Each structure stands twice: as structure tokens, then as C-alpha cells.
XYZ file of C-alpha atoms in Angstrom:
359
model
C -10.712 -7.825 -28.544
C -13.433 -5.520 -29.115
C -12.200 -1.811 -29.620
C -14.142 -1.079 -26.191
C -11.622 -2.527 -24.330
C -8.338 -1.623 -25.954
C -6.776 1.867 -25.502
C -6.638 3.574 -29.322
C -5.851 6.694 -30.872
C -9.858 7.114 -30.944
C -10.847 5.792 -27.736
C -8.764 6.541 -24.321
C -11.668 5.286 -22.204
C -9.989 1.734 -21.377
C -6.719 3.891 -20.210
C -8.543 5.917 -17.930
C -10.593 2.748 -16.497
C -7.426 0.860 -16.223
C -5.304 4.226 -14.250
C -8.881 4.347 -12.023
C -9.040 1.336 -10.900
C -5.291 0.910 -10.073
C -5.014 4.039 -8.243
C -8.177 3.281 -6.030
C -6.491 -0.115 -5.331
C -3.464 1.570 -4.385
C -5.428 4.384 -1.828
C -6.978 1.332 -0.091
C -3.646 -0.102 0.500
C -2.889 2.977 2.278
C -6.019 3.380 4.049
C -5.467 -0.018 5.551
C -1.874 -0.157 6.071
C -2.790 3.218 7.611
C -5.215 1.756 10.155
C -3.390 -1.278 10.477
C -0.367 0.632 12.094
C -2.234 3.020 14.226
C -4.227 -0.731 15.734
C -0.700 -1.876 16.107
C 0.405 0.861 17.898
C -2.481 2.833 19.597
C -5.030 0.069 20.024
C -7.535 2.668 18.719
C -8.889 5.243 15.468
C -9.460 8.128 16.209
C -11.498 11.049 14.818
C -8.736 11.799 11.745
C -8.826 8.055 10.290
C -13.114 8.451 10.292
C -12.622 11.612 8.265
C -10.433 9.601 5.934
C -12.733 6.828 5.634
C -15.203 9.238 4.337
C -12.896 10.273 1.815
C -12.266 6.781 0.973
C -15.947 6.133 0.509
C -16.208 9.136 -1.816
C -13.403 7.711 -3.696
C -14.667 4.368 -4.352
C -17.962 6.017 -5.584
C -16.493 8.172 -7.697
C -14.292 6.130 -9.417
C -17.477 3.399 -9.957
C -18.646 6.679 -11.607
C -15.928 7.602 -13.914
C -15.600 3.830 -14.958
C -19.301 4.168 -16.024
C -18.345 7.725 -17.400
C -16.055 5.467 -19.735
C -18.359 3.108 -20.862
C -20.787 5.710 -22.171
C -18.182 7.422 -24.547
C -15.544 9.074 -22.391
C -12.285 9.044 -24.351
C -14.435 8.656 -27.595
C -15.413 11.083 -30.167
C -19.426 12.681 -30.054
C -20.112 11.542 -33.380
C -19.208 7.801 -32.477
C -22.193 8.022 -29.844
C -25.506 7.425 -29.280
C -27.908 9.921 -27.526
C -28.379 7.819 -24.917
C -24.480 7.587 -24.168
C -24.227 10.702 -24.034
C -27.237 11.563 -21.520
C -25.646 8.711 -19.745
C -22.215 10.460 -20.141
C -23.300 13.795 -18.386
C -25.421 11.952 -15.845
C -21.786 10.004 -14.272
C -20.002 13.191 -15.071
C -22.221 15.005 -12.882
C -22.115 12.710 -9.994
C -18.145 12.081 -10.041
C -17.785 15.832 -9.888
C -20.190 16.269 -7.023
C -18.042 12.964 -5.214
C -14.350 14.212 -6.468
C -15.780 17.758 -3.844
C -16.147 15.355 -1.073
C -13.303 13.125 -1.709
C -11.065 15.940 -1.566
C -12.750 18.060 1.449
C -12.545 14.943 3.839
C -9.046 13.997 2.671
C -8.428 17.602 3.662
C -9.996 17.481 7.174
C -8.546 14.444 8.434
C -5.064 16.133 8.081
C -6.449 18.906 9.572
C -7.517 16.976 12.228
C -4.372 15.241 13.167
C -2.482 18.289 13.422
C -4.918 19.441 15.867
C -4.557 16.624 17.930
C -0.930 16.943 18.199
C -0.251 20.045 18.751
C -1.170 21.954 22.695
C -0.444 25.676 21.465
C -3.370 27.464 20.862
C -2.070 29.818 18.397
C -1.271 26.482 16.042
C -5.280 25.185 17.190
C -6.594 28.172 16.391
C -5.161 28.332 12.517
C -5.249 24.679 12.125
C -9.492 25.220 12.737
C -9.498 28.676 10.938
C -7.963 26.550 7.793
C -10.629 23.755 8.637
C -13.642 26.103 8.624
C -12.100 27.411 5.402
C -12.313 23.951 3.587
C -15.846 22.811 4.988
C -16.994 26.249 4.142
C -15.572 26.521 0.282
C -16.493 22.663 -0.015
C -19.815 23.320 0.875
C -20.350 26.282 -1.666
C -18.869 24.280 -4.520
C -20.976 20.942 -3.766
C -23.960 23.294 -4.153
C -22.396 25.364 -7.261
C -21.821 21.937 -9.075
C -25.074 20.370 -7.858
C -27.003 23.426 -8.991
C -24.793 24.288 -12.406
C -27.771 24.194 -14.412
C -31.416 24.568 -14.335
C -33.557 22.420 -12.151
C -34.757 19.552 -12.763
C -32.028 18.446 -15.187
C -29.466 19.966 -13.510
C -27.149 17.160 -14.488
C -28.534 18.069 -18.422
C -25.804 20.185 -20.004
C -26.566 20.133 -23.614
C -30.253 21.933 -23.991
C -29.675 23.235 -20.600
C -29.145 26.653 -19.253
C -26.126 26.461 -17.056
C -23.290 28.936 -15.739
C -19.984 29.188 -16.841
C -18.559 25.308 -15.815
C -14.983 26.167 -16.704
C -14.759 29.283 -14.745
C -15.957 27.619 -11.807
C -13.863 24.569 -11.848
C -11.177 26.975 -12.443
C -12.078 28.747 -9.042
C -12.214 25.376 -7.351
C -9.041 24.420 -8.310
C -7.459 28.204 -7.597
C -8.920 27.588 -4.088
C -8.041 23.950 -4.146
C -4.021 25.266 -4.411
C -4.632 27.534 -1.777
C -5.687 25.130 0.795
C -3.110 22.064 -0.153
C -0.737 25.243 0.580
C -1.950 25.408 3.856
C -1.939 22.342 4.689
C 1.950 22.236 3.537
C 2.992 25.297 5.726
C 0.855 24.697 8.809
C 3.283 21.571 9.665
C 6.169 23.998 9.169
C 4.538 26.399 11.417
C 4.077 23.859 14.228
C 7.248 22.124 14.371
C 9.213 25.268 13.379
C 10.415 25.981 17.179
C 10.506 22.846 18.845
C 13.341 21.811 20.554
C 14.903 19.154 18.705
C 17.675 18.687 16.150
C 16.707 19.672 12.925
C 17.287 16.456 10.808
C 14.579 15.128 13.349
C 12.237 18.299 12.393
C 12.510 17.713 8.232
C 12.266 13.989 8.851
C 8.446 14.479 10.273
C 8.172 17.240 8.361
C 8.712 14.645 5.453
C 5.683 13.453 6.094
C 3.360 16.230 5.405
C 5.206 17.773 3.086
C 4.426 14.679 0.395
C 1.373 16.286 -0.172
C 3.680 19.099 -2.602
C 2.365 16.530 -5.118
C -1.016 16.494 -4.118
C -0.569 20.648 -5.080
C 1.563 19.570 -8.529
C -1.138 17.225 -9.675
C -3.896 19.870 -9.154
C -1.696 22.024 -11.594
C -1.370 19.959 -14.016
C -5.254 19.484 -13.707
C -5.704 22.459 -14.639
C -3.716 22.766 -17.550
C -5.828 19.861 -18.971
C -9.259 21.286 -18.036
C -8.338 24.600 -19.589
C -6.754 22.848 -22.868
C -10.202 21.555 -23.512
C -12.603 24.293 -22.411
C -14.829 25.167 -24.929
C -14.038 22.132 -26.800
C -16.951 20.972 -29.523
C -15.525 17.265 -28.465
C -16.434 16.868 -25.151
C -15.927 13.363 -24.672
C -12.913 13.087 -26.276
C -10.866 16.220 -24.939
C -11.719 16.438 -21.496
C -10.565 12.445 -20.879
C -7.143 14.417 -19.764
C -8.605 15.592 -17.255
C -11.021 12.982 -16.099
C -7.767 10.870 -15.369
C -5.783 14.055 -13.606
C -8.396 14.199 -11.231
C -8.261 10.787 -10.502
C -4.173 11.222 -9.723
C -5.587 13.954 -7.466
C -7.679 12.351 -5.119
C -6.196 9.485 -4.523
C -2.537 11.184 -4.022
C -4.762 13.306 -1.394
C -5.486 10.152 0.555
C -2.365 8.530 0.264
C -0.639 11.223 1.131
C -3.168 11.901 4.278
C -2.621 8.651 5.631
C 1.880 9.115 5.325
C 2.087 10.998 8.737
C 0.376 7.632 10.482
C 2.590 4.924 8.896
C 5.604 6.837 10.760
C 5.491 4.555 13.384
C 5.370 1.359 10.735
C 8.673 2.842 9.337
C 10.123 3.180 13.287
C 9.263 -0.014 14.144
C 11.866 -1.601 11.811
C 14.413 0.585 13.407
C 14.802 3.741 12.234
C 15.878 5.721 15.356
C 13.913 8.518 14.421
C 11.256 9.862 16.628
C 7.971 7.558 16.500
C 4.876 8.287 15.775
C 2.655 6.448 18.804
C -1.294 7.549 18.382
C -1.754 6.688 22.169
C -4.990 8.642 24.149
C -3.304 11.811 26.130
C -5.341 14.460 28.257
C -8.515 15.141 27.646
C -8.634 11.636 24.527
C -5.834 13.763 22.462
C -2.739 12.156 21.070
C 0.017 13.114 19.955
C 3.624 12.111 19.159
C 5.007 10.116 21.959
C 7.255 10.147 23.778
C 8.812 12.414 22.134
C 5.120 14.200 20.941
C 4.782 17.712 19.562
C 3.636 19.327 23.460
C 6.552 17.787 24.941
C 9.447 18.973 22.380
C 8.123 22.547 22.920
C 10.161 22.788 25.816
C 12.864 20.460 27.116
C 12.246 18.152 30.226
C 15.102 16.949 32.775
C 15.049 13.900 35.331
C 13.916 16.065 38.144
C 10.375 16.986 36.396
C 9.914 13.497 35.393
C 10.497 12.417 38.924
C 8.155 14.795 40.412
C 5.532 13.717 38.133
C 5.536 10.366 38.718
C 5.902 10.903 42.636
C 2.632 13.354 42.219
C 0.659 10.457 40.078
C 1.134 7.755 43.164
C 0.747 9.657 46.015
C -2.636 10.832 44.402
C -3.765 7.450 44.113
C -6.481 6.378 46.733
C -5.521 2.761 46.701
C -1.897 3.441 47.876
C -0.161 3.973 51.199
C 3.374 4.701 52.045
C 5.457 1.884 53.745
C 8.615 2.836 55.338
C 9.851 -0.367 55.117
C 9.802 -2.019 51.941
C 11.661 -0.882 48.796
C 10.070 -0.877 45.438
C 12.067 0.626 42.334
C 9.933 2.668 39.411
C 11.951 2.487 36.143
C 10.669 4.656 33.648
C 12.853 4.526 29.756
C 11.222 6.953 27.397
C 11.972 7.005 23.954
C 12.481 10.544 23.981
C 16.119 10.015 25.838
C 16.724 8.043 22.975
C 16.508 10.543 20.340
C 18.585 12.508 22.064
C 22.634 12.718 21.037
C 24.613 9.432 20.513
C 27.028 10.788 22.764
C 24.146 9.992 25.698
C 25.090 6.349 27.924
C 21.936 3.848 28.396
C 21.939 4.937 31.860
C 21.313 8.254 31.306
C 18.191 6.866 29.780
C 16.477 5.314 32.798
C 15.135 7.421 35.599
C 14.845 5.709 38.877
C 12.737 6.090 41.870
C 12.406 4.666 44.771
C 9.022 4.651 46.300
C 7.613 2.150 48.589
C 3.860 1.897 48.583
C 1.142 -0.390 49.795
C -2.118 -1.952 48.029
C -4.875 -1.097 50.229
């Protein structure tokens, strides 16, 4: 086999090819196992999956990029290359850097956006969008820092170029990076933190954000390469490190997105824990029902349920009492069931009797 192809002590490029590739299979797995439940269960996407779409898109581009990064020297030594590589090299650096931005900003949003959708308290809306201004603000700046790194018209032109400082940026990006995968690791604290449920329910959905602490791990470790090799006179060779960490990063970002929404996947096989069900709510929210995020904030009782459900039908236009014929309204919500074993099945089911006609 030609030594293009096999992973050496002189040429890592077929290792990071190979590592792409898998992990991009591996975040469309997710992606569609993530839409695939939320069909199942919901019947719809909503605004948080078309964020993470994006950031699939951005993926699959950038790793076609880095796999054409390889294939023009990456993992190989300068002096092994041509000139033409190596113009080729910084021309598919450039563009998976400008791609790995958006990758990571939309993976960002769309959790963002699902814990705006589930949660009713303002104080929880109003730093779940302060933290999503944040990240479309700070992505936007470094897309144009990175697009613009050195002088126009080559701006992708590195050597023979005058550019800033690229370290000290990417070093900022990924200091800023940490801070928002932080937020987006104590925000789901903050929101479930006093709702009214046991607390082995809170850490298990809890669980599910929290997976992105590697998400924040990988970006360390990112940076340990990308320092290792700054100022390096090897380019090529030294910074294939961490070419393949930021691979590990994006694609943990979207996997990791998309855990929260295979909840209900995990419930369906019988779990008992609380599920996950994307359905529309008030004004096209959803949330986490029926046990969702706006109902365990306070603790409901038969009597509320059975007033609401006598308010829904008597402000119905199509129906009329009927004195004489009995009809019996069942309603079992889940959320009875999550409540202590201790509880009897017929504790579960509220009944009311209503008798109505068609008109």
C-alpha cells in the first residue's frame, strides 16, 4: 500500500482521515436517531433540531475539508511537500477553521434553544437568551477574525502573508469556547435546581446535559495540542494533534446536543423515569410532559386537574350540557406515575363525570 494511505511515524494524515470520517459517521447517527425519536414521539421538529442540522451541515463540510487538509501534507513533514500542497494545505485549513466556528456556534444554540422551550420562568428565559446572544455574538467576531487573519486578497495565504497573531486568537476562542460549554453545563442546574421532584429524578435529566463536561474536556485538551505546536517550523506535521482534537470537539458537541432528545427513546423501553415528550404546548412551546419543567415547578392535585378539564369543555362552542346522560372523562398522566411506589393505580386516574352534547 502506498505510504499515503498507511498511518507512519512520518505521516499521521491517514489517522486523522480515518478518526474524521468515523466520528462524522457517528454524529449522523445521533442526528438521526435524534430526529427519529422526537417523529416518534412529537410528530414534529422543532426550532432546536434546525439549529442542529446546521451544525451538522457545518460538520460534514468541514470534515470534507480536513480530509482534503490530509491529502495535501497534513500529518507530513514541509520538506516532503510540494508548493502546491502546501498552498493547497492552508487553503482547507482556512476553510475548516472558518466551518469548525459554525459547527460549534449552532451546536451551541440548539441547546440553548431547547432549554428555552422548556422552561416558563422568565428569570431562566432571560439567561438562557443572555447566554445565546453571547455565543452568536463571540461566534460572529471570530468567523470574521479567522476570515480576515491576514491581508486581503489572500487572506487564506499564511506564508508571505501579513497576518495577526493566529495562536493568540485561537487561544481566545477556545478560553471563550470553555466559558460558554460552562454555561451551558450550569444553566440546566439552574433550571431544574428547585423543582419539585425527587432528586434521583433531577440528576437523571440532569444526566443529560451534563454529558457535554466532555465536550469542555476535549476543548482542553485542544488546547494543550495547539499550544504544543505554536510556533512550530513544521507546520504540517505538529499541528495534526490538533487537527484531530478538534474533530473530537465538534462532533462530541453534536452528539452530546442531541442526548437530552433521545430521553424519551431510553423511556420508551421502560425506564420509569420521567419522559421526555416534545409535544406543541401554549403558544407552539414544548416541554417535558407530563411531567414537563412548568409543571414540576409547583405541585398539582386532582382538584386543579378537574377544574381544568371542566373549564376546557364548557368553553367549547360545539357542546351542551345534558342532564341526562352520563359520560365518564378519564384522564392518566404520567406524572402520577413518577410519583412514590407507595401510590395505588387508582390514585392515578382522575375521573369526571360530565355529560355533554354534540351540537
Amino acid at each position: 500500500m502506498s505510504s499515503q494511505r498507511v498511518d507512519s511515524p512520518s505521516n499521521h494524515g491517514p489517522i486523522v482521515s480515518i478518526v474524521t470520517w468515523f466520528l462524522l459517521a457517528a454524529t449522523v447517527l445521533a442526528v438521526v436517531a435524534r430526529v427519529t425519536t422526537k417523529i416518534a414521539i412529537s410528530k414534529r421538529l422543532t426550532s432546536d433540531d434546525f439549529l442542529i442540522f446546521l451544525a451538522l451541515a457545518f460538520s460534514i463540510g468541514q470534515a470534507v475539508a480536513v480530509s482534503l487538509q490530509t491529502s495535501n501534507g497534513l500529518g507530513q513533514h514541509e520538506a516532503a511537500l510540494s508548493a502546491f500542497q502546501m498552498d493547497n494545505f492552508y487553503k482547507f485549513d482556512y476553510a475548516s477553521n472558518l466551518l469548525f466556528i459554525l459547527n460549534l456556534c449552532f451546536a451551541k444554540l440548539s441547546v440553548l434553544q431547547l432549554l428555552r422551550l422548556v422552561t416558563p420562568v422568565k428569570l431562566h428565559l432571560r439567561l438562557v437568551l443572555g447566554a445565546g446572544a453571547f455565543v452568536i455574538l463571540w461566534s460572529i467576531a471570530s468567523e470574521l477574525a479567522s476570515a480576515f487573519q491576514c491581508k486581503t486578497p489572500n487572506t487564506w495565504k499564511v506564508i508571505g502573508n501579513q497576518c495577526f497573531d493566529r495562536a493568540a486568537f485561537w487561544n481566545a476562542y477556545g478560553a471563550f469556547n470553555l466559558i460558554t460549554e460552562a454555561a451551558l453545563l450550569i444553566l440546566p442546574l439552574v433550571i431544574l435546581w428547585k423543582l419539585q421532584t425527587q432528586a434521583k429524578k433531577k440528576a437523571v435529566i440532569y444526566s443529560c446535559f451534563a454529558s457535554r463536561i466532555v465536550v469542555f474536556s476535549a476543548i482542553i485538551v485542544q488546547l494543550v495540542y495547539a499550544n504544543r505546536a505554536r510556533g512550530t517550523a513544521d507546520v504540517t506535521f505538529d499541528t495534526w494533534p490538533t487537527v484531530l482534537s478538534a474533530q473530537i470537539v465538534q462532533s462530541l458537541s453534536i452528539i452530546t446536543a442531541c442526548i437530552p432528545c433521545l430521553k424519551p427513546f431510553l423511556e420508551s423501553l421502560g425506564t420509569g423515569m420521567i419522559r421526555v415528550d416534545l409535544r406543541p404546548r401554549t403558544k407552539g412551546q414544548y416541554g417535558y410532559d407530563s411531567h414537563d419543567l412548568s409543571n414540576l415547578s409547583s405541585k398539582s392535585n386532582g382538584k386543579k386537574e378537574k377544574s381544568a378539564l371542566s373549564s376546557n369543555l364548557s368553553h367549547h362552542k360545539h357542546f351542551r350540557h345534558l342532564p341526562d346522560v352520563s359520560t365518564v372523562i378519564s384522564a392518566n398522566h404520567d406524572v402520577h406515575e413518577m410519583d412514590s411506589d407507595s401510590q395505588k393505580s387508582s390514585a392515578r386516574i382522575i375521573k369526571y363525570t360530565r355529560t355533554w352534547e354534540v351540537t
